[in-house]
């Protein structure tokens, strides 16, 4: 298969998530980075392009220049997939422009800065014949797919309860003041959106809950907090949720749980049993039931008792840990199949799309609206 030509907006030296994208795409050997507008700082931009071994004329001063110049290149060497790894405010404008210029888009989450911008983007995505995906990385883990398959199989019975939590600790102090670039833009509403923690990681917990259960969160009542002096946006969120089918639940997201790393965790219970998955031990899935001993399911090649969706997302025999990069690589693998397989429409099978982006944005707005109304129950509406 001819390699897929990818390019980046954002991801200059010193940035975070772009490295994970490049490494994950590299796991497949199906992608090559051919161009980029990596930073607004020209020196950083040039250094990043050189470090990636790019031709100088494909390291662009701006993303606008890149889209125009790449669209004018011969088909056989022009950019195919644009990866957007900038702060949030640029996701929608760049996605819009790239789709209209004829490129596939893999955007970091959130899809847009607010609901109005998202609705406009969704219209463009849905009318485009280019592919659009969102980097909700956790939805690439094999055992998350296994959890979803087990729920669908009915082994848990009627779903009743979901407890999903994402506690981090890295914003426990004012690290933006001491030079942490990632923290600085995340607290600027014009770059981050109206949500802080709720948007940055609350959306991961939310999308995980909807993905694993196959049910939508219909309403919530939320308490948001900001625990560091001078911080503009929330750094902590606690809420009760109601989901379709009479499921009740709890969703917690926080970036001030001092000392925590990335223990995103979900527990789902029905009348016959429950499941538990935790991203810091992503190869394990616990299945509890009323009348059987606890089962610890483990991912790995050869675990033939796992479902097909989980099996096709694993690379190594059991006991060789696969993690975050492999989860993201699974999304890249799905992109590669869709691009080279000539997939029609905008949805990449297996990759979170604009609908998940829309749900996430509606969730952020509902949580903030609920908090502002003294935690009143608030519906999540996407219509
Ligand atoms: N999927 C995940 O698990 C996950 C994890 C972390 C971050 N993210 C998302 O990834 C995005 C980036 O986050 P990060 O932590 O890597 O941020 P970062 O600050 O480390 O990187 C942002 C990059 O964008 C560049 N940039 C800004 N404006 C630009 C412009 N106009 N043109 C070109 N480059 C520009 C910056 O120079 C920098 O290189 C955010 O939207 C964040 O929500 C997702």
XYZ file of C-alpha atoms and ligand atoms in Angstrom:
427
model
C 0.000 0.000 0.000
C 1.342 3.421 -0.958
C 2.009 5.450 2.181
C -0.578 8.028 3.137
C 0.803 11.554 3.021
C 0.006 13.349 6.242
C 0.631 16.917 7.385
C 0.305 18.738 10.678
C -1.032 22.011 11.906
C 0.533 22.489 15.329
C 2.940 20.066 16.899
C 6.049 22.214 17.014
C 8.996 21.551 19.273
C 7.886 21.519 22.931
C 4.284 20.593 22.197
C 2.623 17.513 23.626
C 0.054 15.491 21.708
C 1.542 15.806 18.216
C 4.394 13.497 19.226
C 1.886 10.829 20.204
C 0.170 11.250 16.814
C 3.417 10.908 14.883
C 4.553 7.912 16.926
C 1.158 6.203 16.676
C 0.922 6.768 12.939
C 4.473 5.412 12.699
C 3.462 2.124 14.339
C 1.677 1.181 11.134
C 4.280 2.126 8.609
C 1.384 3.287 6.438
C 1.854 7.038 6.901
C 4.566 9.534 6.061
C 4.679 13.137 7.232
C 5.197 15.333 4.164
C 4.355 18.839 5.344
C 3.425 21.025 8.250
C 2.711 24.428 9.728
C 3.906 23.404 13.155
C 4.122 26.661 15.046
C 3.509 30.371 14.739
C 7.129 30.847 15.793
C 9.119 30.674 12.512
C 12.269 29.294 14.161
C 10.374 26.566 15.971
C 8.489 25.789 12.774
C 11.697 25.444 10.757
C 13.440 23.354 13.442
C 10.478 20.987 13.685
C 10.301 20.541 9.920
C 14.056 19.885 9.761
C 13.889 17.383 12.635
C 11.190 15.511 10.736
C 13.303 15.541 7.593
C 10.835 17.585 5.545
C 11.688 19.477 2.394
C 11.996 23.189 3.268
C 9.332 24.185 0.770
C 6.817 22.013 2.609
C 7.291 23.692 5.965
C 4.756 26.476 5.724
C 4.445 29.808 7.535
C 0.742 29.285 8.196
C -1.922 26.629 7.826
C -3.735 28.780 5.264
C -0.624 28.882 3.098
C -0.161 25.138 3.525
C -3.697 24.245 2.397
C -3.421 26.472 -0.658
C 0.035 25.296 -1.687
C -0.708 21.609 -1.106
C -3.963 21.805 -3.086
C -1.908 23.053 -6.033
C 0.580 20.187 -5.959
C 0.245 17.179 -8.284
C -2.247 14.628 -6.942
C 0.352 11.932 -6.490
C 2.416 13.841 -3.931
C 0.020 16.282 -2.342
C -1.113 16.125 1.263
C -3.905 13.604 1.876
C -4.645 13.641 5.623
C -4.404 16.801 7.695
C -3.828 16.261 11.432
C -4.877 19.178 13.649
C -3.051 19.304 16.987
C -3.397 22.978 17.904
C -5.234 24.510 20.853
C -9.008 24.105 20.601
C -10.013 27.401 18.967
C -8.387 26.458 15.672
C -9.911 22.991 15.286
C -13.133 24.006 13.540
C -11.816 26.750 11.238
C -8.938 24.569 10.049
C -11.180 21.496 9.651
C -13.659 23.532 7.608
C -10.977 24.933 5.324
C -9.196 21.593 4.909
C -12.332 19.649 4.011
C -13.329 22.329 1.507
C -9.826 22.190 -0.002
C -10.246 18.425 -0.505
C -8.222 16.938 2.381
C -9.185 14.286 4.902
C -9.083 15.567 8.502
C -8.047 13.967 11.771
C -8.694 16.607 14.416
C -7.853 16.678 18.063
C -10.828 17.014 20.342
C -12.917 19.050 20.961
C -14.192 19.365 17.401
C -14.972 23.056 17.875
C -14.880 25.890 20.394
C -18.623 26.016 21.034
C -21.901 24.477 19.933
C -22.678 27.062 17.230
C -19.284 26.519 15.625
C -19.747 22.776 15.894
C -23.117 22.795 14.139
C -21.589 24.723 11.235
C -18.669 22.299 11.061
C -21.014 19.333 11.171
C -22.855 20.640 8.113
C -19.562 20.889 6.239
C -18.447 17.424 7.355
C -21.745 15.824 6.383
C -21.792 17.396 2.948
C -18.154 16.546 2.268
C -16.847 13.470 0.496
C -13.678 13.681 2.586
C -13.170 11.695 5.793
C -13.337 13.342 9.201
C -12.230 11.818 12.523
C -11.757 13.007 16.080
C -8.869 11.868 18.280
C -10.829 10.474 21.214
C -7.889 8.190 21.869
C -9.437 6.101 24.633
C -12.017 4.785 22.187
C -9.177 3.001 20.391
C -8.394 0.609 23.270
C -9.227 -3.061 22.562
C -10.682 -3.661 26.026
C -12.988 -0.649 25.671
C -14.349 -2.337 22.535
C -14.599 -5.596 24.491
C -16.557 -3.853 27.245
C -18.943 -2.461 24.631
C -19.332 -5.903 23.047
C -20.084 -7.516 26.412
C -22.744 -4.904 27.154
C -24.275 -5.567 23.721
C -24.219 -9.329 24.344
C -26.598 -8.844 27.273
C -24.296 -10.541 29.795
C -24.811 -7.682 32.260
C -28.591 -7.818 31.888
C -30.547 -4.560 32.104
C -28.129 -1.676 32.623
C -28.720 0.318 35.801
C -25.624 2.182 36.872
C -22.597 3.892 35.325
C -19.737 5.370 37.347
C -17.105 7.080 35.240
C -14.228 9.118 36.573
C -11.183 10.936 35.231
C -9.067 12.394 38.019
C -5.760 14.058 37.099
C -3.466 16.061 39.362
C -1.286 18.136 37.039
C -3.197 21.404 37.537
C -3.180 21.213 41.349
C -0.837 24.253 41.389
C -0.647 27.340 39.189
C 1.695 25.685 36.701
C 0.693 28.122 33.937
C 2.499 30.873 35.880
C 5.629 28.783 36.061
C 5.797 28.346 32.307
C 3.726 25.244 31.505
C 2.553 26.063 27.964
C -0.131 23.394 27.901
C -1.675 24.747 31.112
C -1.514 28.371 29.904
C -3.725 28.098 26.815
C -6.082 25.649 28.508
C -7.131 28.440 30.912
C -7.835 31.004 28.167
C -11.527 30.869 27.156
C -10.731 32.253 23.705
C -8.432 29.292 23.041
C -9.968 26.587 25.211
C -13.707 27.341 25.001
C -16.115 27.824 27.885
C -14.989 24.637 29.599
C -11.667 23.949 31.302
C -11.372 20.495 32.835
C -14.914 19.643 31.749
C -13.918 20.100 28.104
C -10.354 18.851 28.318
C -11.023 15.527 30.043
C -14.693 15.505 31.102
C -15.523 14.856 27.448
C -13.317 11.739 27.504
C -15.272 10.352 30.466
C -18.553 11.280 28.801
C -17.727 9.724 25.434
C -16.440 6.582 27.145
C -19.713 6.197 29.080
C -21.824 6.618 25.927
C -19.560 4.383 23.841
C -19.393 1.455 26.257
C -23.102 1.466 27.135
C -24.427 2.399 23.694
C -26.813 4.749 25.533
C -26.887 8.521 25.554
C -26.646 10.705 28.628
C -29.941 12.601 28.609
C -29.494 15.024 31.531
C -27.135 15.967 34.309
C -26.729 18.128 37.379
C -23.238 19.459 37.855
C -20.986 21.244 40.298
C -17.911 22.782 38.685
C -15.077 24.346 40.605
C -11.905 26.304 40.149
C -9.515 25.681 43.004
C -6.464 27.756 42.128
C -6.422 31.552 42.601
C -6.628 33.472 39.330
C -7.737 30.491 37.248
C -10.521 31.493 34.833
C -11.939 28.126 33.831
C -13.063 25.094 35.807
C -10.482 22.602 37.003
C -12.902 20.195 38.686
C -16.343 18.762 37.912
C -18.708 16.421 39.753
C -22.102 15.439 38.426
C -25.004 13.076 38.538
C -26.172 11.806 35.176
C -29.265 10.125 33.758
C -28.942 7.960 30.678
C -31.376 6.367 28.247
C -33.029 3.217 29.513
C -33.307 4.389 33.117
C -29.569 4.224 33.853
C -28.379 6.542 36.609
C -24.793 7.445 37.151
C -21.969 9.606 38.368
C -19.362 11.391 36.251
C -16.282 12.952 37.834
C -13.518 14.847 36.077
C -10.808 16.758 37.869
C -7.334 18.140 37.255
C -6.705 19.021 40.898
C -6.620 15.526 42.396
C -3.048 16.021 43.574
C -0.759 13.166 42.642
C -3.122 11.432 40.251
C -1.832 10.620 36.777
C -4.364 9.329 34.199
C -6.667 6.792 35.866
C -9.669 7.263 33.612
C -12.013 4.512 34.815
C -15.469 3.257 34.031
C -17.754 0.872 35.894
C -21.028 -0.288 34.368
C -23.583 -2.430 36.215
C -26.700 -4.261 35.089
C -29.031 -6.529 37.038
C -26.811 -9.560 36.281
C -23.306 -8.203 36.599
C -20.811 -5.407 36.065
C -17.685 -4.365 34.163
C -14.693 -2.289 35.174
C -11.965 -0.841 32.945
C -9.144 1.510 33.927
C -6.810 3.174 31.463
C -3.756 2.819 33.734
C -4.161 -0.960 33.363
C -5.736 -0.998 29.910
C -5.096 -4.649 29.088
C -7.440 -5.777 31.881
C -11.221 -5.819 31.946
C -13.002 -7.027 35.078
C -16.316 -8.812 34.678
C -18.345 -9.379 37.842
C -21.525 -11.433 37.943
C -24.072 -12.503 40.529
C -23.629 -16.248 40.140
C -20.042 -16.707 38.895
C -16.599 -15.896 40.264
C -15.044 -12.644 39.086
C -13.398 -12.904 35.657
C -10.302 -10.942 34.723
C -10.213 -10.659 30.943
C -6.823 -9.792 29.480
C -6.020 -8.467 26.027
C -3.395 -10.014 23.770
C -3.106 -11.939 20.537
C -4.468 -15.450 20.869
C -7.098 -14.580 23.483
C -9.695 -16.190 21.226
C -12.472 -15.704 23.789
C -12.376 -11.950 23.154
C -14.715 -10.447 20.587
C -13.667 -9.656 17.024
C -13.592 -5.878 17.573
C -11.114 -6.241 20.453
C -9.003 -8.860 18.662
C -8.463 -6.742 15.581
C -7.111 -3.916 17.795
C -4.249 -5.899 19.378
C -0.717 -6.516 18.118
C 1.165 -8.477 20.762
C 0.744 -11.724 22.682
C -0.795 -11.388 26.152
C 1.495 -9.995 28.803
C 3.269 -7.551 26.484
C 1.642 -4.283 27.502
C -0.007 -2.194 24.804
C -1.123 1.264 25.785
C -1.964 4.789 24.776
C 0.112 4.935 21.592
C -1.355 1.662 20.359
C -4.878 2.892 21.127
C -4.246 5.960 19.007
C -2.530 3.804 16.386
C -5.763 1.831 16.104
C -7.532 5.016 15.032
C -4.775 5.627 12.473
C -5.150 2.055 11.227
C -8.854 2.617 10.663
C -8.064 5.857 8.836
C -5.548 4.077 6.597
C -8.061 1.360 5.675
C -10.730 3.965 4.949
C -8.481 6.177 2.830
C -6.866 3.417 0.789
C -10.071 1.382 0.721
C -11.849 4.327 -0.885
C -14.449 4.687 1.899
C -17.384 6.831 0.880
C -18.854 9.633 2.966
C -17.277 11.357 5.929
C -17.341 8.668 8.652
C -14.254 6.528 9.215
C -15.454 3.130 10.482
C -14.029 2.610 14.006
C -12.969 6.234 14.505
C -14.947 8.730 16.584
C -16.616 11.175 14.213
C -18.467 14.457 14.213
C -21.459 12.938 16.040
C -19.278 12.164 19.075
C -17.886 15.689 18.804
C -21.402 17.081 18.791
C -22.408 15.039 21.843
C -19.269 16.161 23.677
C -19.872 19.820 22.972
C -23.513 19.605 24.050
C -22.286 17.910 27.246
C -19.871 20.758 28.029
C -22.578 23.376 27.496
C -25.137 21.451 29.589
C -22.678 20.963 32.469
C -21.799 24.642 32.564
C -25.463 25.684 32.272
C -26.392 23.339 35.135
C -23.582 24.649 37.331
C -24.606 28.265 36.690
C -28.198 27.405 37.670
C -27.148 26.058 41.078
C -26.812 22.506 39.767
C -30.308 22.314 38.336
C -31.001 19.172 36.251
C -30.243 20.153 32.634
C -30.958 18.252 29.438
C -28.248 17.545 26.911
C -29.631 18.643 23.574
C -28.019 18.217 20.216
C -31.006 19.185 18.075
N -6.800 12.981 22.625
C -6.136 13.180 23.741
O -6.029 12.282 24.577
C -5.476 14.524 23.961
C -4.442 14.658 24.875
C -3.823 15.907 24.983
C -4.240 16.976 24.211
N -5.283 16.814 23.358
C -5.754 17.932 22.516
O -4.709 18.258 21.601
C -4.677 19.648 21.326
C -3.274 20.169 21.571
O -2.945 19.974 22.939
P -1.421 19.940 23.429
O -1.444 19.608 24.857
O -0.625 19.118 22.513
O -1.043 21.479 23.244
P 0.396 22.116 23.011
O 0.322 23.492 23.549
O 1.453 21.194 23.532
O 0.555 22.154 21.433
C -0.138 23.050 20.610
C 0.680 23.294 19.358
O -0.077 24.091 18.452
C 0.797 25.082 17.894
N 0.008 26.191 17.353
C -0.783 27.078 18.002
N -1.335 27.935 17.124
C -0.882 27.588 15.897
C -1.082 28.098 14.591
N -1.884 29.161 14.339
N -0.457 27.495 13.556
C 0.359 26.428 13.779
N 0.593 25.913 15.001
C -0.019 26.481 16.038
C 1.716 25.439 19.046
O 2.873 26.091 18.603
C 1.997 24.053 19.605
O 3.014 23.430 18.848
C -5.743 20.264 22.232
O -6.880 20.542 21.483
C -6.034 19.210 23.277
O -7.395 19.229 23.707
C -5.895 15.610 23.227
